[in-house]
Every structure is written in structure tokens, then in C-alpha cells.
Amino acid sequence: MNVKNLSSFLDHPIFYVLSEIGKSHNQPVYVVGGFIRDILLFNKAKKEVDIVVVGNLLPIVEDFARIFSRGEYAIYENFGTAMVCAGDYRIEFVSARKESYRGESRKPFVQPATLEEDQLRRDFTVNAFYLSLNQENFGTLIDPFNGQADLEKKILRTPTNPDITFSEDPLRMLRAVRFATQLDFQIAPDALESIKKNVERLKIVSQERITDEFNKIILTPIPSKGLRLLFDTRLLHQFFPELVRLQGIEIINGIGHKDNFYHTLKVLDNVAKVSDNLWLRWAAILHDIAKPITKKFDEKNGWSFHGHDDKGAKMVPGIFKRLRLPLNEKMKYVQKLVELHLRPIALVDEEVTDSAIRRLIVDAGEYLEDLLLLCKADITTRDTQKLQRYLANFEKVEQRIKEVEERDRLRNWQPPITGEMVMQYFNLKPGPLVGLIKNAVREAILEGEIPNEESIAYQYMIEKGKKILQEQGITTN
Ligand code: ATP
């Protein structure tokens, strides 16, 4: 692509105005990084633009914000960066700088720098493109490390010795994996070796930044590529030992079990094909997480992982907490899916009653559709005949769930009899008896003894309630 084509992507007031502002302060201003990389790769410009200012960025940001965002901007003093939202553009400003982590410190040491020094601190040659916004050469591409050749070869190379690049900011090792996965690039052999050598440096990076990169890897179209790289380089071992432990096959008496790490990756890829939901992808990652701790071998039945669904669900909060993932309803969602992931497929048996189906619908509630996506993604056998059979079975289960759901109107079901109703009718104070009666009605509906209708349920509550109270020696009229 020639320079003329590139400058057509700068045909927008934000770039002309930045050019003017730079000139008025006598400070050079450049577009940098992903904005240019994406144009060269996909011929498409994104709306997130990174701007490098040589010298102090504040006067430039203030002038720019005055014109495009009523003077509003965010400044991140810790990072020496600023952000302005200009219409649907998000402009990140950073001063040309040198930065490095010293020894064990988690805080980068930042110093102002020349443009050449700024180039050297970029992570990859394909991220070190600069487009001049300066009047003497507006739209000129600066490509100090021949990043264009690397783009063509689809290779991630560091601008300088990779040991320096990665040890100065170890997060770059995760960024290498992330870009390799997002862009489907290879990491250059020397960079890959250097990552393997420097993995332990990751411990000085904050968990939030690690998890942020990890989530970006999970959100790519084929996340297994990134997870394999994380595993092979041992980056994964630094922050996610539970996932690493899934890897491996044990054989006893000639009987082996499947490798649960590679199985998990397959499930994750399957989910990624049908959904962009990050949390569903997390459920895929964690669905078998308790297999190593529940693994048993039995002469008669071979390998089993009994209870790994329940135990796995119990591990979710600890993992979320350590990885600084949100401890809110997203976590509960993941926990629920891990807990229930074996249930749909257990319904394959023709003999299974409607009540088992009803229970699943009620237990999964609003997560039912996602649970079915996860469960289907969990079918990963390579044997095509088996695969066809399992998928056909799964479809049957889906169909039965649909039928029962439509017939019994169980979507987001709340039992028609509330504790209030029980207390009022029997003149009871809050306590275990109220729960006992309420539950009896719930069970009767789920077991199919009575239909899911309020008037019938109310009548049932009266009869059953009287019995329960009598058994407790409480008389009613
Ligand atoms: P994307 O927006 O897809 O994440 P990007 O290349 O724009 O891609 P950003 O994280 O926005 O990535 O960073 C912008 C630019 O800043 C990068 O292209 C790179 O030049 C530089 N950069 C960001 N983080 C680092 C880092 N940790 N080390 C070195 N350079 C970095």
C-alpha cells in the first residue's frame, strides 16, 4: 500500500485539527499502532486511535478536547496517558516515552523520550508504524523496523532483542500470544524462545492486566490457538495452574482417559463458533476443572470423575477471585453452567420422565439456552459415527425440553404458591413449616402430580398443608 492510499484514511477533521494543534505548540504528533496495522492488513480503519505526542501531551489534549468534546477528557496520571471521546472515535494520547519495569517492581518507570526511543519501546514491529500528522509530511508512513514485511509474512517480531522487550514489560509476552491468536500470526522463533525463558517475569505484572489479555485471547474466533501457545510457553502455568492440571492422560491396565485440557480447548472452540458471550466461554474453560481432583480408577468401571460438576462449581469463586474476574451475577452464571453441564445429556435415556426434564428447566432458569449450547459443545468425539449418534441424541433431548417447556409454561418459573400465601391461609409466622408446605406444592408441580395452575396449586396447598400441620401436632380448622 502506498502513502497516498494511507493518507485517505486520515481524511477526517480529527486528524486535520490535531495537525494544526501540533503545529501551534511546535510539537510533532503521530498516529501509531493498531490503527495503522489494521488499515495495512484489512484496509479498514478502526475508531480507536492512538496518538503519540512528542513532549508534554497536556496542552495538545486540552486544545483537542475543547474542540471535540466540550473540554472533557480523562487523564491517567499513573500511565501518563489521556483519552478523549470525539463522536464515535476514541482517541488515546500518550507522550513519546521510554518505560521499563525495574527489578521486581510492578510499576513501570516512565521517562520522556524522543520519537526514536519511543519506537524502540513498542512491543512488535507491526505495532510500531507511525503516520505523521505534521504539516511538512502529513500522511507519511514511518516504519522503522520494516513492519510491512512482517505483516506480509504474518510474523510477530520485537523491534529490539526480545529478551529486552519481554523482560522490560513482561505483559508483552501475553500480548504476543494475543496478537498471534487475533491476527493468526506466528511469533518469531527468537521471540518464542525468549518468552519461554522469561515466563517467570510475569509475576511482576498485575493480575488485572494479565486477565485483561487473557479475556481478549478467549474472545478470539479460535481461542484454542492462544491457549495452546500459553500452555506450550508455560505462560499459563504462571497464572492458571488449575487449567494446566487438566493436561495429560493416565493409563492403568491399558485403559486411558481423554486429555481433559485438549478436550476443554475443543469445547471452547465449539462454543466460540456459536456465541460471543465471554462468560459462556469461561463456562467452557471451567466445565471440567474439577476432573483432576475427582479422578478415580476402578478395575470394573475404568476411569470416573464422579462429582466433578459440583466440585467444579465450588471452585469457580476462588478462581474468579484470584484472577480478579467479577464476583457478581457473571460468576453465578458460570458457576451454574459448570454445575449443570452434565444434566441435559443425562436426559438422553428414553425412560427419563417429564419430571426430570421439568427440574432441569427450572434449575437452569434463564440460563437454559446457554446450558444447551455448552452441553452440545461438550460433544467432542473424533469418531464420526459416535459424533452423529451423540448429536442426534442431543437433538432429541432438546426437542423434549422444548415440548415440556411449552406445555408446562416453565420458562423462568416461579412456583404459584408463595410463603405469604401459606402464612396467611394457615395463620403461621415465618418459619420452617412455611417452607415445608411451600416446597410440597413446588414438588407436586415438578413431579407432575398437579398442573402448573394457581387455583389447583392453592387447593393442593390447603390439603397438603393441613396434613403437614397435623403431623406436627398442630390443629387447623
Ligand atoms: P488493539 O486495539 O487491537 O488492542 P493496538 O495495537 O491498538 O491493538 P493497544 O493496546 O491499543 O493495541 O496499544 C496501542 C499501541 O501501543 C500498540 O500498537 C503498541 O505500539 C503500543 N503498546 C501498547 N501496550 C504496549 C506494551 N505493553 N508494550 C509495548 N508497546 C505497547
PDB file of N, CA and C and ligand atoms in Angstrom, residues 32-35 37-38 46 48 50 99 121-124 127-128 169 171-172 175 178-179 182 209 213 216, ligand 1:
ATOM      1  N   VAL A  32      -0.318   6.122  15.793  1.00  0.00           N
ATOM      2  CA  VAL A  32       0.584   4.980  15.976  1.00  0.00           C
ATOM      3  C   VAL A  32      -0.208   3.688  16.173  1.00  0.00           C
ATOM      4  N   GLY A  33       0.451   2.577  15.914  1.00  0.00           N
ATOM      5  CA  GLY A  33      -0.042   1.271  16.378  1.00  0.00           C
ATOM      6  C   GLY A  33      -1.159   0.651  15.570  1.00  0.00           C
ATOM      7  N   GLY A  34      -2.120   0.081  16.305  1.00  0.00           N
ATOM      8  CA  GLY A  34      -3.146  -0.786  15.731  1.00  0.00           C
ATOM      9  C   GLY A  34      -3.987  -0.150  14.625  1.00  0.00           C
ATOM     10  N   PHE A  35      -4.203   1.166  14.727  1.00  0.00           N
ATOM     11  CA  PHE A  35      -4.990   1.863  13.704  1.00  0.00           C
ATOM     12  C   PHE A  35      -4.341   1.661  12.332  1.00  0.00           C
ATOM     13  N   ARG A  37      -1.884  -0.617  11.611  1.00  0.00           N
ATOM     14  CA  ARG A  37      -1.754  -2.062  11.350  1.00  0.00           C
ATOM     15  C   ARG A  37      -3.026  -2.599  10.694  1.00  0.00           C
ATOM     16  N   ASP A  38      -4.183  -2.190  11.234  1.00  0.00           N
ATOM     17  CA  ASP A  38      -5.443  -2.704  10.693  1.00  0.00           C
ATOM     18  C   ASP A  38      -5.722  -2.180   9.284  1.00  0.00           C
ATOM     19  N   LYS A  46     -10.012   1.524  12.266  1.00  0.00           N
ATOM     20  CA  LYS A  46     -10.886   1.407  13.425  1.00  0.00           C
ATOM     21  C   LYS A  46     -11.095   2.768  14.070  1.00  0.00           C
ATOM     22  N   GLU A  48     -10.726   3.426  17.249  1.00  0.00           N
ATOM     23  CA  GLU A  48      -9.811   3.686  18.369  1.00  0.00           C
ATOM     24  C   GLU A  48      -8.476   4.103  17.759  1.00  0.00           C
ATOM     25  N   ASP A  50      -4.636   5.688  18.477  1.00  0.00           N
ATOM     26  CA  ASP A  50      -3.578   6.036  19.431  1.00  0.00           C
ATOM     27  C   ASP A  50      -2.720   7.144  18.840  1.00  0.00           C
ATOM     28  N   GLU A  99       9.889   3.394  28.764  1.00  0.00           N
ATOM     29  CA  GLU A  99       9.352   2.877  30.025  1.00  0.00           C
ATOM     30  C   GLU A  99       9.900   1.486  30.286  1.00  0.00           C
ATOM     31  N   ARG A 121      10.488   1.159  22.235  1.00  0.00           N
ATOM     32  CA  ARG A 121       9.759   0.567  23.356  1.00  0.00           C
ATOM     33  C   ARG A 121       8.432  -0.078  22.891  1.00  0.00           C
ATOM     34  N   ARG A 122       8.152  -0.034  21.604  1.00  0.00           N
ATOM     35  CA  ARG A 122       6.941  -0.695  21.077  1.00  0.00           C
ATOM     36  C   ARG A 122       7.134  -2.193  21.165  1.00  0.00           C
ATOM     37  N   ASP A 123       6.032  -2.928  21.267  1.00  0.00           N
ATOM     38  CA  ASP A 123       6.177  -4.370  21.502  1.00  0.00           C
ATOM     39  C   ASP A 123       6.568  -5.151  20.243  1.00  0.00           C
ATOM     40  N   PHE A 124       5.915  -4.840  19.107  1.00  0.00           N
ATOM     41  CA  PHE A 124       6.194  -5.625  17.895  1.00  0.00           C
ATOM     42  C   PHE A 124       6.379  -4.691  16.704  1.00  0.00           C
ATOM     43  N   ASN A 127       3.404  -3.227  15.296  1.00  0.00           N
ATOM     44  CA  ASN A 127       2.711  -2.225  16.106  1.00  0.00           C
ATOM     45  C   ASN A 127       3.507  -0.929  16.162  1.00  0.00           C
ATOM     46  N   ALA A 128       4.604  -0.881  15.436  1.00  0.00           N
ATOM     47  CA  ALA A 128       5.488   0.284  15.517  1.00  0.00           C
ATOM     48  C   ALA A 128       5.429   1.122  14.240  1.00  0.00           C
ATOM     49  N   ASP A 169       8.904  -5.259  29.967  1.00  0.00           N
ATOM     50  CA  ASP A 169       7.474  -5.286  30.289  1.00  0.00           C
ATOM     51  C   ASP A 169       6.944  -6.683  29.965  1.00  0.00           C
ATOM     52  N   LEU A 171       4.253  -8.100  30.345  1.00  0.00           N
ATOM     53  CA  LEU A 171       2.909  -8.234  29.769  1.00  0.00           C
ATOM     54  C   LEU A 171       2.991  -8.457  28.257  1.00  0.00           C
ATOM     55  N   ARG A 172       4.066  -7.973  27.658  1.00  0.00           N
ATOM     56  CA  ARG A 172       4.215  -8.106  26.200  1.00  0.00           C
ATOM     57  C   ARG A 172       4.212  -9.558  25.755  1.00  0.00           C
ATOM     58  N   ARG A 175       0.734 -10.275  25.283  1.00  0.00           N
ATOM     59  CA  ARG A 175       0.288  -9.555  24.082  1.00  0.00           C
ATOM     60  C   ARG A 175       0.734 -10.300  22.830  1.00  0.00           C
ATOM     61  N   ARG A 178      -1.704 -12.932  22.382  1.00  0.00           N
ATOM     62  CA  ARG A 178      -2.996 -12.359  21.993  1.00  0.00           C
ATOM     63  C   ARG A 178      -3.004 -11.949  20.512  1.00  0.00           C
ATOM     64  N   PHE A 179      -1.974 -11.230  20.081  1.00  0.00           N
ATOM     65  CA  PHE A 179      -1.954 -10.799  18.681  1.00  0.00           C
ATOM     66  C   PHE A 179      -1.809 -12.003  17.745  1.00  0.00           C
ATOM     67  N   GLN A 182      -5.357 -13.347  17.655  1.00  0.00           N
ATOM     68  CA  GLN A 182      -6.316 -12.452  16.984  1.00  0.00           C
ATOM     69  C   GLN A 182      -6.039 -12.355  15.491  1.00  0.00           C
ATOM     70  N   ARG A 209      -4.138  -6.831  34.579  1.00  0.00           N
ATOM     71  CA  ARG A 209      -3.630  -6.700  33.199  1.00  0.00           C
ATOM     72  C   ARG A 209      -3.514  -8.080  32.546  1.00  0.00           C
ATOM     73  N   GLU A 213      -5.718  -9.371  29.137  1.00  0.00           N
ATOM     74  CA  GLU A 213      -5.178 -10.004  27.920  1.00  0.00           C
ATOM     75  C   GLU A 213      -5.777 -11.398  27.721  1.00  0.00           C
ATOM     76  N   LYS A 216      -9.073 -11.253  26.218  1.00  0.00           N
ATOM     77  CA  LYS A 216      -9.015 -10.928  24.783  1.00  0.00           C
ATOM     78  C   LYS A 216      -8.680 -12.174  23.973  1.00  0.00           C
TER      79      LYS A 216
HETATM   80  P1  ATP B   1      -5.842  -3.358  19.749  1.00  0.00           P
HETATM   81  O1  ATP B   1      -6.511  -2.025  19.766  1.00  0.00           O
HETATM   82  O2  ATP B   1      -6.391  -4.345  18.794  1.00  0.00           O
HETATM   83  O3  ATP B   1      -5.628  -3.903  21.120  1.00  0.00           O
HETATM   84  P2  ATP B   1      -3.385  -1.930  19.401  1.00  0.00           P
HETATM   85  O4  ATP B   1      -2.130  -2.256  18.663  1.00  0.00           O
HETATM   86  O5  ATP B   1      -4.037  -0.631  19.116  1.00  0.00           O
HETATM   87  O6  ATP B   1      -4.376  -3.123  19.169  1.00  0.00           O
HETATM   88  P3  ATP B   1      -3.173  -1.108  22.149  1.00  0.00           P
HETATM   89  O7  ATP B   1      -3.113  -1.943  23.369  1.00  0.00           O
HETATM   90  O8  ATP B   1      -4.312  -0.168  21.972  1.00  0.00           O
HETATM   91  O9  ATP B   1      -3.023  -2.094  20.924  1.00  0.00           O
HETATM   92  O10 ATP B   1      -1.833  -0.272  22.106  1.00  0.00           O
HETATM   93  C1  ATP B   1      -1.560   0.698  21.121  1.00  0.00           C
HETATM   94  C2  ATP B   1      -0.112   0.657  20.743  1.00  0.00           C
HETATM   95  O11 ATP B   1       0.690   0.924  21.897  1.00  0.00           O
HETATM   96  C3  ATP B   1       0.336  -0.706  20.263  1.00  0.00           C
HETATM   97  O12 ATP B   1       0.151  -0.848  18.887  1.00  0.00           O
HETATM   98  C4  ATP B   1       1.792  -0.713  20.647  1.00  0.00           C
HETATM   99  O13 ATP B   1       2.553   0.000  19.718  1.00  0.00           O
HETATM  100  C5  ATP B   1       1.820   0.094  21.942  1.00  0.00           C
HETATM  101  N1  ATP B   1       1.740  -0.715  23.164  1.00  0.00           N
HETATM  102  C6  ATP B   1       0.657  -0.945  23.928  1.00  0.00           C
HETATM  103  N2  ATP B   1       0.965  -1.685  25.003  1.00  0.00           N
HETATM  104  C7  ATP B   1       2.282  -1.923  24.923  1.00  0.00           C
HETATM  105  C8  ATP B   1       3.213  -2.610  25.733  1.00  0.00           C
HETATM  106  N3  ATP B   1       2.839  -3.219  26.860  1.00  0.00           N
HETATM  107  N4  ATP B   1       4.492  -2.633  25.342  1.00  0.00           N
HETATM  108  C9  ATP B   1       4.882  -2.008  24.216  1.00  0.00           C
HETATM  109  N5  ATP B   1       4.061  -1.364  23.405  1.00  0.00           N
HETATM  110  C10 ATP B   1       2.778  -1.288  23.747  1.00  0.00           C
END
